[in-house]
mmCIF file with all atom_site columns, C-alpha atoms in Angstrom:
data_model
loop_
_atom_site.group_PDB
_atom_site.id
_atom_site.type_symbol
_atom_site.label_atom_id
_atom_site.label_alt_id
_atom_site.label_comp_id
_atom_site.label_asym_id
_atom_site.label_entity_id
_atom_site.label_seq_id
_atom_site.pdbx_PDB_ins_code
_atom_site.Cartn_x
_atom_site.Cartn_y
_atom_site.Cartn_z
_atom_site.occupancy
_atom_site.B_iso_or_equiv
_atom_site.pdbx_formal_charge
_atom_site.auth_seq_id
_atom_site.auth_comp_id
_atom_site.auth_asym_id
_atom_site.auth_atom_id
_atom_site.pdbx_PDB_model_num
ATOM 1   C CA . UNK U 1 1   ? 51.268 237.940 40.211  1.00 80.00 ? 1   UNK U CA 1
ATOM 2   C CA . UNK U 1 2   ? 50.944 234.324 38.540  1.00 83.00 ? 2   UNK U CA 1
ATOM 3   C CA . UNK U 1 3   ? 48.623 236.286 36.344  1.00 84.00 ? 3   UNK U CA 1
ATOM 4   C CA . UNK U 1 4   ? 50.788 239.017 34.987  1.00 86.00 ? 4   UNK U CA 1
ATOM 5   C CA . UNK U 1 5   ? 53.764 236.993 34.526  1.00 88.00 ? 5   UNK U CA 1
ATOM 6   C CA . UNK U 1 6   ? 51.882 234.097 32.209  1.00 84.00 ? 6   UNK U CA 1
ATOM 7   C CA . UNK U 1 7   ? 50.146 237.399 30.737  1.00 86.00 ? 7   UNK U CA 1
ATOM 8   C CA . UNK U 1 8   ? 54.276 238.914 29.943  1.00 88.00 ? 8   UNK U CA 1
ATOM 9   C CA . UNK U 1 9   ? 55.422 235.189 28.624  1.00 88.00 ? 9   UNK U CA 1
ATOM 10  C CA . UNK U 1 10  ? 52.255 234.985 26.554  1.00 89.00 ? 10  UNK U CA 1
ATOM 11  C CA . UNK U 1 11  ? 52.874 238.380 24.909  1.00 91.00 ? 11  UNK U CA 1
ATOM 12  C CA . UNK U 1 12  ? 56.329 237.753 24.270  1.00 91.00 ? 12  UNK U CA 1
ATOM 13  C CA . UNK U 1 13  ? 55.376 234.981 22.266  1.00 90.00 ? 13  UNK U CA 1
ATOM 14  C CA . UNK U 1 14  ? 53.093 236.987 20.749  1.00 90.00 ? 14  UNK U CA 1
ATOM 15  C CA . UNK U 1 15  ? 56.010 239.719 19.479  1.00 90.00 ? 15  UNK U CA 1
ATOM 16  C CA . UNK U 1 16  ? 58.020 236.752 18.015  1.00 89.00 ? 16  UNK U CA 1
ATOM 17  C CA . UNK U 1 17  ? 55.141 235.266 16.129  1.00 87.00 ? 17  UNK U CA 1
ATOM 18  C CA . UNK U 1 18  ? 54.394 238.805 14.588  1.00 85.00 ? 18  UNK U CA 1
ATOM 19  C CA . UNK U 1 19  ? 57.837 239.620 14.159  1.00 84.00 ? 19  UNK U CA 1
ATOM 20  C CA . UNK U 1 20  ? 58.957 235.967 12.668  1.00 80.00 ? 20  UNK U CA 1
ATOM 21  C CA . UNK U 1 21  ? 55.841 235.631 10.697  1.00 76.00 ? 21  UNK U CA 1
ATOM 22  C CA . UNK U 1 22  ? 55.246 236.998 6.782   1.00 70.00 ? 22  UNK U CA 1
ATOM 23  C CA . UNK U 1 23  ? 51.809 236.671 5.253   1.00 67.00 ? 23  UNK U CA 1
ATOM 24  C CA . UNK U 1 24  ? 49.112 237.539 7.686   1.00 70.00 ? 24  UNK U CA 1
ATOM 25  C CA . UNK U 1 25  ? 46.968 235.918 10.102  1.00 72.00 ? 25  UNK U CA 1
ATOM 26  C CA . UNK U 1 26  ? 46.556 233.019 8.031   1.00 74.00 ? 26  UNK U CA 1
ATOM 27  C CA . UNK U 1 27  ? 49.602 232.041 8.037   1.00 75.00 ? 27  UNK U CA 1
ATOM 28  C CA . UNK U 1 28  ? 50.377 232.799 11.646  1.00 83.00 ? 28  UNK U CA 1
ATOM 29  C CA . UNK U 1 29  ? 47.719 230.099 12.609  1.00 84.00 ? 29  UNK U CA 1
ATOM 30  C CA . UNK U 1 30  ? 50.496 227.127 12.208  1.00 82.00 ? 30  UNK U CA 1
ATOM 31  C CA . UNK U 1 31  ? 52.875 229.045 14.476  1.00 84.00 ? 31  UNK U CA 1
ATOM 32  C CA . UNK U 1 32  ? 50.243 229.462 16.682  1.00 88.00 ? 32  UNK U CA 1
ATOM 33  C CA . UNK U 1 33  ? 49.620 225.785 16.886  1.00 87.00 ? 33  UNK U CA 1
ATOM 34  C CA . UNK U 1 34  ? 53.002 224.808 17.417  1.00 86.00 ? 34  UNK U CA 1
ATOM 35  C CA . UNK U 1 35  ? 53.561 227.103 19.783  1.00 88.00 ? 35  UNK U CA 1
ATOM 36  C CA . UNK U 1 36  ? 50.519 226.742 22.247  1.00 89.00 ? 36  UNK U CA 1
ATOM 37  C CA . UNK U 1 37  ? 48.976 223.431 21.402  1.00 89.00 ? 37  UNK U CA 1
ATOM 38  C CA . UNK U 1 38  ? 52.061 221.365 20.830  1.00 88.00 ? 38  UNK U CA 1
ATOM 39  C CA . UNK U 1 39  ? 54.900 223.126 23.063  1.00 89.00 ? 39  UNK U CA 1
ATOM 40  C CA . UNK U 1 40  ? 52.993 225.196 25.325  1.00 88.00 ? 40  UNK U CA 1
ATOM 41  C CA . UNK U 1 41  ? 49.988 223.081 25.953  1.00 88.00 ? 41  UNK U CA 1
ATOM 42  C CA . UNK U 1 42  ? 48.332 226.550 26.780  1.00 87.00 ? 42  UNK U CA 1
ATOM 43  C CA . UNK U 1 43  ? 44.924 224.639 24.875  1.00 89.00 ? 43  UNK U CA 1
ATOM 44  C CA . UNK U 1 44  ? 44.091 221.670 23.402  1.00 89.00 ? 44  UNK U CA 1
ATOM 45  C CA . UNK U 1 45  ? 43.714 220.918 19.852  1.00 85.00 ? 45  UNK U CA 1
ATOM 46  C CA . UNK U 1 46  ? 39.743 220.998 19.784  1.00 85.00 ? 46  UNK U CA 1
ATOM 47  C CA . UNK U 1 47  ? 39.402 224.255 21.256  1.00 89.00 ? 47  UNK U CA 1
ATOM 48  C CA . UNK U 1 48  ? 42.258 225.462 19.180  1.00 89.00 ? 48  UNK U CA 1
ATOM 49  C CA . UNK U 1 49  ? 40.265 224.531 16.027  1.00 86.00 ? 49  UNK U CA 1
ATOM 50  C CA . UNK U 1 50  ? 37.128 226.302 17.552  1.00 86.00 ? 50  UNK U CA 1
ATOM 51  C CA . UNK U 1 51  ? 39.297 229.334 18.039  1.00 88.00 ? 51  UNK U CA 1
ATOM 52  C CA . UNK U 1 52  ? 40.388 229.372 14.290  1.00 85.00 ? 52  UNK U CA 1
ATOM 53  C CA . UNK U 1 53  ? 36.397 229.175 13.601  1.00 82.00 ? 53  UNK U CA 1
ATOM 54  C CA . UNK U 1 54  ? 35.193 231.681 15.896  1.00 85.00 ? 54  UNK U CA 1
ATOM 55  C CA . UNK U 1 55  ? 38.319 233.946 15.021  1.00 85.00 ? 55  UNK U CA 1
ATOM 56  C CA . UNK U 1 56  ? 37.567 233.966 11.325  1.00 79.00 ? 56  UNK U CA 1
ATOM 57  C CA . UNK U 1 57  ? 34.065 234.520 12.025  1.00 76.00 ? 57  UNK U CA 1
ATOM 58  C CA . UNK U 1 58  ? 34.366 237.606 13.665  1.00 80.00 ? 58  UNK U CA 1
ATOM 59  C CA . UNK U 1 59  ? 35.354 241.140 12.843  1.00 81.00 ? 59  UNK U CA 1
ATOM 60  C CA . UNK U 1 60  ? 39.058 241.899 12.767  1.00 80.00 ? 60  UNK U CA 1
ATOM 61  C CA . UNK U 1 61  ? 42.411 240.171 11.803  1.00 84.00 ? 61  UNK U CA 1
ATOM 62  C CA . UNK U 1 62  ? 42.070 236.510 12.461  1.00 85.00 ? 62  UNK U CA 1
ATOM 63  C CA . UNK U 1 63  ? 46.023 236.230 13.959  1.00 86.00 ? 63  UNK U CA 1
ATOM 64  C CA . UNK U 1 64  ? 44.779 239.607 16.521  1.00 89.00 ? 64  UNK U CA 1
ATOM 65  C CA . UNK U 1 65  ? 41.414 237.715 17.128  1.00 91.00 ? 65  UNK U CA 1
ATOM 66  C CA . UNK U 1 66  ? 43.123 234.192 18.259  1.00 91.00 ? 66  UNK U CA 1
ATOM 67  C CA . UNK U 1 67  ? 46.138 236.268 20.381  1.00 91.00 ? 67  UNK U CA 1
ATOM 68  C CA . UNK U 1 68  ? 43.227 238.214 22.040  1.00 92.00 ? 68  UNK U CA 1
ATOM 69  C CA . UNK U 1 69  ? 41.495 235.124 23.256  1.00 92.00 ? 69  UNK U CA 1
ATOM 70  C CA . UNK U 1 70  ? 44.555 233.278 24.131  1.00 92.00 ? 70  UNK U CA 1
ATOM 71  C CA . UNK U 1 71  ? 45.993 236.039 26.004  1.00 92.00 ? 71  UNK U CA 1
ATOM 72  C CA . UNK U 1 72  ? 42.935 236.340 27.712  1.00 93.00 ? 72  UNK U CA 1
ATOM 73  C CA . UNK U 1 73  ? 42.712 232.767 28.845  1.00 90.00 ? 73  UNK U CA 1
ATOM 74  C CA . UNK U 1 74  ? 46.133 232.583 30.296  1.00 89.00 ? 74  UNK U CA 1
ATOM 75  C CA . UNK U 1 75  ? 45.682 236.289 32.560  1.00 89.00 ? 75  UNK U CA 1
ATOM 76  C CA . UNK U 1 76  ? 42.506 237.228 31.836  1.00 91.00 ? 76  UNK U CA 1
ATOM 77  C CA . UNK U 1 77  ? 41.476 241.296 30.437  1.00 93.00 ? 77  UNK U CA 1
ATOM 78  C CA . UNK U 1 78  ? 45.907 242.419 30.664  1.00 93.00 ? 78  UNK U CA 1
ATOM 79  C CA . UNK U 1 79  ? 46.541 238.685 29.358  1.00 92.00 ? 79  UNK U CA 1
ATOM 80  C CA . UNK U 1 80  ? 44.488 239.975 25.866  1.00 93.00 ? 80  UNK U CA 1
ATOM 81  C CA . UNK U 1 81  ? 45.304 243.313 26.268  1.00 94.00 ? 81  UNK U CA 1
ATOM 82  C CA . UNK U 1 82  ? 48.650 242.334 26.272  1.00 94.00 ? 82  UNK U CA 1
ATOM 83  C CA . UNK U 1 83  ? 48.645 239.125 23.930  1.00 93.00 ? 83  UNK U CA 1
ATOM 84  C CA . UNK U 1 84  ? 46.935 241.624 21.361  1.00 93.00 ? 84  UNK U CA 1
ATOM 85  C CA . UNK U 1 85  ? 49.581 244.690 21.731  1.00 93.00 ? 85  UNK U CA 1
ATOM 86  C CA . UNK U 1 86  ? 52.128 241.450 20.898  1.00 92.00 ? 86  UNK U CA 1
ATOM 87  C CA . UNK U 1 87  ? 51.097 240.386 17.977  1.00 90.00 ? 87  UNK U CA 1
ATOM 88  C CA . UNK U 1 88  ? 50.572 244.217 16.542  1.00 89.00 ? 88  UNK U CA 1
ATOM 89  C CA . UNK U 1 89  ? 53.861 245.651 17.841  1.00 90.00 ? 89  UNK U CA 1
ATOM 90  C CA . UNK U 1 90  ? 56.207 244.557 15.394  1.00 85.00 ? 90  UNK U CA 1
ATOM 91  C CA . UNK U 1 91  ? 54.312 244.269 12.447  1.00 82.00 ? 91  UNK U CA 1
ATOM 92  C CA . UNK U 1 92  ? 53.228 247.607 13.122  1.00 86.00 ? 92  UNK U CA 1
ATOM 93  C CA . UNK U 1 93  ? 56.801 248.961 13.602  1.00 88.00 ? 93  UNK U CA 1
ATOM 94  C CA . UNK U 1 94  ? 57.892 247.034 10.693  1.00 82.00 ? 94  UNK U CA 1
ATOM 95  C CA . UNK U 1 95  ? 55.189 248.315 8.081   1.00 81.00 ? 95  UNK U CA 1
ATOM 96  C CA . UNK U 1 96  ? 55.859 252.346 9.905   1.00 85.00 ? 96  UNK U CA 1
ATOM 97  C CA . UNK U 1 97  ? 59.221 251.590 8.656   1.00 82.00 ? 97  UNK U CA 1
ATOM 98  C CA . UNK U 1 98  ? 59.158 250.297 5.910   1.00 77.00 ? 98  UNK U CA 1
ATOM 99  C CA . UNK U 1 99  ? 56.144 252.904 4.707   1.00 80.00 ? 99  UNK U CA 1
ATOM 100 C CA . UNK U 1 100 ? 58.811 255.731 4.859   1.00 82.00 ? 100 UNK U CA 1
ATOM 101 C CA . UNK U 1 101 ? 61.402 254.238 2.633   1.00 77.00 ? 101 UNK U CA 1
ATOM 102 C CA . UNK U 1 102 ? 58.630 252.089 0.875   1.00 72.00 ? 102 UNK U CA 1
ATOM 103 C CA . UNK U 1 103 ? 59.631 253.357 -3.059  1.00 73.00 ? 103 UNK U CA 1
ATOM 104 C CA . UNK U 1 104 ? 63.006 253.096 -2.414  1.00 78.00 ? 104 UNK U CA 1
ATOM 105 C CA . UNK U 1 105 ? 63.063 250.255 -0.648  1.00 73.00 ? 105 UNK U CA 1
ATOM 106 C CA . UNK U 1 106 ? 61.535 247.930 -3.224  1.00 71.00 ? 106 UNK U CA 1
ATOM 107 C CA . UNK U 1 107 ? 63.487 249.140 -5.813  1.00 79.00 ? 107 UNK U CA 1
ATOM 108 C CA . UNK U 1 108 ? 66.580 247.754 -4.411  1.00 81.00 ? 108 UNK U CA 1
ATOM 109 C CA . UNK U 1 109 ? 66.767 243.998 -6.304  1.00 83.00 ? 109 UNK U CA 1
ATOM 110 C CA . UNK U 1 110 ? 67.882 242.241 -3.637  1.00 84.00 ? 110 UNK U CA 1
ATOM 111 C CA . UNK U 1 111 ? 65.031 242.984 -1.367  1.00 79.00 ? 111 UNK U CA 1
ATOM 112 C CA . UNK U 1 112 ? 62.455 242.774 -4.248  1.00 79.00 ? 112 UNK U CA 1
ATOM 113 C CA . UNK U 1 113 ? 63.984 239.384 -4.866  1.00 84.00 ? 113 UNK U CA 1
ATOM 114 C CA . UNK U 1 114 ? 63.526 238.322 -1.144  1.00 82.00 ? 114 UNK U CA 1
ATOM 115 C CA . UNK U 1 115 ? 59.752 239.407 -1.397  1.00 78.00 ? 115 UNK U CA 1
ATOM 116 C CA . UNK U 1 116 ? 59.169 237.152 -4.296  1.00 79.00 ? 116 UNK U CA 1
ATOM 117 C CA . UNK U 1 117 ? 60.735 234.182 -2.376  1.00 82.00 ? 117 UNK U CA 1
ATOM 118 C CA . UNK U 1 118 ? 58.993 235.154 0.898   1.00 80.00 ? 118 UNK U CA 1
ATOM 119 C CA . UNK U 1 119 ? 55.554 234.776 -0.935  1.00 79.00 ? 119 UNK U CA 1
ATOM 120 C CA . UNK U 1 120 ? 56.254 231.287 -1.533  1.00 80.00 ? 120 UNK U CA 1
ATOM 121 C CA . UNK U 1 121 ? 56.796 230.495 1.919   1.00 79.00 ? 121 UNK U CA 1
ATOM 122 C CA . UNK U 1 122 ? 53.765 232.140 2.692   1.00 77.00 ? 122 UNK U CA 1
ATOM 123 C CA . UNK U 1 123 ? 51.946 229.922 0.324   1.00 81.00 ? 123 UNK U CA 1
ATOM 124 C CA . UNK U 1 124 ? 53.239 226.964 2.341   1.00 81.00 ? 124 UNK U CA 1
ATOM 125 C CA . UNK U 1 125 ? 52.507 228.294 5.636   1.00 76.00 ? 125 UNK U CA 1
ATOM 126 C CA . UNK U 1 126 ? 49.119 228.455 4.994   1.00 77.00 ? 126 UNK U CA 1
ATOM 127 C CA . UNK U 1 127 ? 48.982 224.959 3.434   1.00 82.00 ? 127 UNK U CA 1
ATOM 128 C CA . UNK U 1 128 ? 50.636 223.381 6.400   1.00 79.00 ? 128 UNK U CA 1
ATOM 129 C CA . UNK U 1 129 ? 48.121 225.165 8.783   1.00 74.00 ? 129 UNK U CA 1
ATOM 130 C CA . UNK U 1 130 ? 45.452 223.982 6.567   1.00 79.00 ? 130 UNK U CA 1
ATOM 131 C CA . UNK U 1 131 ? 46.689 220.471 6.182   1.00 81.00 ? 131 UNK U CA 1
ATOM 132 C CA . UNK U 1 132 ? 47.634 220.625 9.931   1.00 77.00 ? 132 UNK U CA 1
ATOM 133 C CA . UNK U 1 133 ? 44.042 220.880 10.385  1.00 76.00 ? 133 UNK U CA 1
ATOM 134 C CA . UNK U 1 134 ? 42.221 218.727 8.057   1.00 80.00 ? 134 UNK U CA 1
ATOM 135 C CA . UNK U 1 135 ? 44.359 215.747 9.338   1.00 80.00 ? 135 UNK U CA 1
ATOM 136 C CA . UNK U 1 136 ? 42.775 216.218 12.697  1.00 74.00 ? 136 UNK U CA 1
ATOM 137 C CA . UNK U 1 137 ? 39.207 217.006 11.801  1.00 76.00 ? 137 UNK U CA 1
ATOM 138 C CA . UNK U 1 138 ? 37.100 214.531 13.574  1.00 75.00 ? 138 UNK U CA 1
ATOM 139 C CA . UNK U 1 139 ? 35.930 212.422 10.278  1.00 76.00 ? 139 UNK U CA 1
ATOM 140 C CA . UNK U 1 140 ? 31.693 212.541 10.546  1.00 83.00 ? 140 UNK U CA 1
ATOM 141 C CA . UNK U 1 141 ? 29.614 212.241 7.558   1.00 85.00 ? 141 UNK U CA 1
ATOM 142 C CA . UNK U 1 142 ? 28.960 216.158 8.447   1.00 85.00 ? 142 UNK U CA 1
ATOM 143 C CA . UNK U 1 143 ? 32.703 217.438 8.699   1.00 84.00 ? 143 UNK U CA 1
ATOM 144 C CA . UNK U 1 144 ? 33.097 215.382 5.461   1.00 86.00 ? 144 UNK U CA 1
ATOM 145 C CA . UNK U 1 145 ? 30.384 216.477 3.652   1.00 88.00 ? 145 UNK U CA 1
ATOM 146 C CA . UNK U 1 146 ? 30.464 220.795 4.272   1.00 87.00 ? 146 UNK U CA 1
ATOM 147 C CA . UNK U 1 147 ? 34.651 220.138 3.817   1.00 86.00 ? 147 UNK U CA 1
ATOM 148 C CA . UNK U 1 148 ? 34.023 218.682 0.235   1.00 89.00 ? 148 UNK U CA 1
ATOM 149 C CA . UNK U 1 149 ? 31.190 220.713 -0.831  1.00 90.00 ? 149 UNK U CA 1
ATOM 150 C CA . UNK U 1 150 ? 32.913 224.054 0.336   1.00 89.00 ? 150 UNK U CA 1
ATOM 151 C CA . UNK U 1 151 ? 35.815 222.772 -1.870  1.00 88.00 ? 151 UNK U CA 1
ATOM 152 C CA . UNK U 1 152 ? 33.884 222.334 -4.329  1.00 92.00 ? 152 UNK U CA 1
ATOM 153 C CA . UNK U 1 153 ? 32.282 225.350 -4.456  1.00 91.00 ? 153 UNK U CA 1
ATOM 154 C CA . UNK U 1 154 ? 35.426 227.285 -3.840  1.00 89.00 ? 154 UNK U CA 1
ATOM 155 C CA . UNK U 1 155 ? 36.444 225.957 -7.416  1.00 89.00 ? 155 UNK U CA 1
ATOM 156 C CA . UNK U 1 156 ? 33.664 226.264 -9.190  1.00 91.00 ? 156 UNK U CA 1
ATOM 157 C CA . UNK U 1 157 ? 33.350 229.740 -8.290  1.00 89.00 ? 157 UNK U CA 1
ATOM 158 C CA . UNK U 1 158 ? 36.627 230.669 -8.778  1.00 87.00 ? 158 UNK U CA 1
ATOM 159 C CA . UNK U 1 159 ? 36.839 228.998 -12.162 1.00 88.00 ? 159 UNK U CA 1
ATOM 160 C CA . UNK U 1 160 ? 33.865 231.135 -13.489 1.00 88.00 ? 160 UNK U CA 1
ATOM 161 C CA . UNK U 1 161 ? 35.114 234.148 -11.740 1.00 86.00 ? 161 UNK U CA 1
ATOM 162 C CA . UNK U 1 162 ? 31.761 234.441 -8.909  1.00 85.00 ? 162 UNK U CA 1
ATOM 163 C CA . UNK U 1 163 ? 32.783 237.014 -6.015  1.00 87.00 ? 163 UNK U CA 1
ATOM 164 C CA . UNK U 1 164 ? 31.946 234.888 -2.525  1.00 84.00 ? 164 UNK U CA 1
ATOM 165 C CA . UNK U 1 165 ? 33.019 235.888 0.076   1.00 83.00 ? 165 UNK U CA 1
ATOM 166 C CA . UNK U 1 166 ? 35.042 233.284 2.606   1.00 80.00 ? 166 UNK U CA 1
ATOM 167 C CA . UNK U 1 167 ? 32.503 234.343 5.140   1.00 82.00 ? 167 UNK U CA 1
ATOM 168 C CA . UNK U 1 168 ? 29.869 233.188 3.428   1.00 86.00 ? 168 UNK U CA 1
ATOM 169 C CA . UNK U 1 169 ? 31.076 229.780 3.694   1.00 86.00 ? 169 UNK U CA 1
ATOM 170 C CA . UNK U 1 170 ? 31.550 229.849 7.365   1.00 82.00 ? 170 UNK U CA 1
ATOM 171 C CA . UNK U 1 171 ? 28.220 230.841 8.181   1.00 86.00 ? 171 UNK U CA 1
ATOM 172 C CA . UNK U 1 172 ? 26.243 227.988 5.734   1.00 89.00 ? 172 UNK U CA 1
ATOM 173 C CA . UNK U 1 173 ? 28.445 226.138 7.309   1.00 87.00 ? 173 UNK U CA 1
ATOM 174 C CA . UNK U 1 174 ? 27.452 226.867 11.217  1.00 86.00 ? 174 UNK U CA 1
ATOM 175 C CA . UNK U 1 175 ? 24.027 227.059 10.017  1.00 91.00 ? 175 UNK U CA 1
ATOM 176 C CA . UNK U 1 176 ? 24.464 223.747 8.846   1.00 90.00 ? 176 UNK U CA 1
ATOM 177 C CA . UNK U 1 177 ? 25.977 222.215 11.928  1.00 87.00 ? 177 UNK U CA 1
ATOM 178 C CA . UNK U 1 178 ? 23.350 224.499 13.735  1.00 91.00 ? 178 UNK U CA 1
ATOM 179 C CA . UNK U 1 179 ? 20.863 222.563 11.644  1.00 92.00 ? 179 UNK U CA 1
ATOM 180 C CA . UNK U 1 180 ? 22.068 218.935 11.877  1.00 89.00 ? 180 UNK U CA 1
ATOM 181 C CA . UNK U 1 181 ? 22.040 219.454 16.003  1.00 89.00 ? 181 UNK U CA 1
ATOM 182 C CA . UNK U 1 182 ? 18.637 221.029 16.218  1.00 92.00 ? 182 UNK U CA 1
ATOM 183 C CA . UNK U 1 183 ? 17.129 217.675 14.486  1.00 90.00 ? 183 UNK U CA 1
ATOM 184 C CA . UNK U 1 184 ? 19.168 215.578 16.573  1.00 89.00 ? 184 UNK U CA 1
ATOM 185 C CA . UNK U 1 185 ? 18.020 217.246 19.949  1.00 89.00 ? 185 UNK U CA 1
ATOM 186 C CA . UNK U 1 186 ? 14.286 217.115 18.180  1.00 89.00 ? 186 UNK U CA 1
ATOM 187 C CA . UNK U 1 187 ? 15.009 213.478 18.128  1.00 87.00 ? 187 UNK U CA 1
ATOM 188 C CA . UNK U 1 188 ? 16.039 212.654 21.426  1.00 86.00 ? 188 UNK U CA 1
ATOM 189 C CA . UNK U 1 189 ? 13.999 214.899 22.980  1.00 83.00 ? 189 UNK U CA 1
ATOM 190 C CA . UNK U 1 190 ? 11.154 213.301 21.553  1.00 82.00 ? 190 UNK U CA 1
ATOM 191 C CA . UNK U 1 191 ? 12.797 209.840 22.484  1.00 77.00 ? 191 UNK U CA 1
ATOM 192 C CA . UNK U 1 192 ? 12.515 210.548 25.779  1.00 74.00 ? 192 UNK U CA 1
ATOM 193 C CA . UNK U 1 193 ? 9.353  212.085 25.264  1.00 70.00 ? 193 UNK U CA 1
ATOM 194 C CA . UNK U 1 194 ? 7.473  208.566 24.363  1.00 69.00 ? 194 UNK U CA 1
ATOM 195 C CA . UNK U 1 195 ? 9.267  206.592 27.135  1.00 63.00 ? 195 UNK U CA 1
#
């Protein structure tokens, strides 16, 4: 029963992140935060940044992704099954609705004007989730190092107009870290090795 009512709560939270929310999953992943890392407590800040990782690295929305595992840690398969049917529903009733009014309904100026505006908040949405999370990335040579080269690269290339794909950059990435902990395991398993 505890179950299925932290599984209810957790999708209800769910419906007024999708419904509150313009601008995708990206720039659901601050409300996400605030709501179960820094009022909920539902998980901790590491795993949260894990989440946004693993989330973005697999196939589907990353917002649907991170509500699917959350759900599911709070009431198991209904929790995500339930988590993930909250964050669709009202963007889903929202875009049916909109979709059968959708010429008319941007040519009214007031709403196109609201739009415009809205696109700036979604801008900063997904700069305060980003910033959110840089000022909490554990500082290693390694975090700083992939965070400044992937910056890098992510001007460079879109200075001279080269199509890479964001997923790219995740996965050098893991392979890095994969990388860096293989030779450190090498090491201390050959540490212990000689004593």
């Amino acid at each position: 029963m505890r179950k299925i009512i932290s599984s209810l709560l957790t999708m209800l939270t769910m419906i007024k992140i999708g419904t509150f929310t313009f601008g995708g999953g990206y720039a659901m992943i601050s409300l996400l935060h605030s709501e179960f890392v820094e009022k909920k407590n539902y998980i901790n800040h590491d795993e949260f940044m894990d989440l946004v990782a693993v989330a973005e690295s697999t196939p589907g929305p990353i917002a649907i992704n991170m509500a699917t595992y959350i759900g599911y840690k709070r009431g198991g398969f209904l929790g995500a099954l339930l988590s993930t049917i909250g964050m669709c529903f009202s963007s889903f009733v929202i875009i049916f609705l909109i979709s059968l009014f959708f010429d008319r309904f941007l040519e009214i100026a007031w709403v196109y004007s609201a739009f415009r505006g809205i696109q700036i908040c979604v801008i900063f949405l997904i700069l305060s989730a980003g910033f959110k999370m840089l000022k909490q990335l554990r500082g290693s040579v390694l975090n700083v190092i992939i965070l400044c080269l992937t910056i890098l690269f992510m001007v460079l290339f879109s200075v001279f107009g080269v199509s890479f794909s964001a997923i790219f950059y995740i996965l050098i990435s893991g392979l890095i870290g994969l990388v860096v902990f293989l030779v450190k395991y090498l090491k201390e398993k050959n540490g212990e090795d000689k004593k």
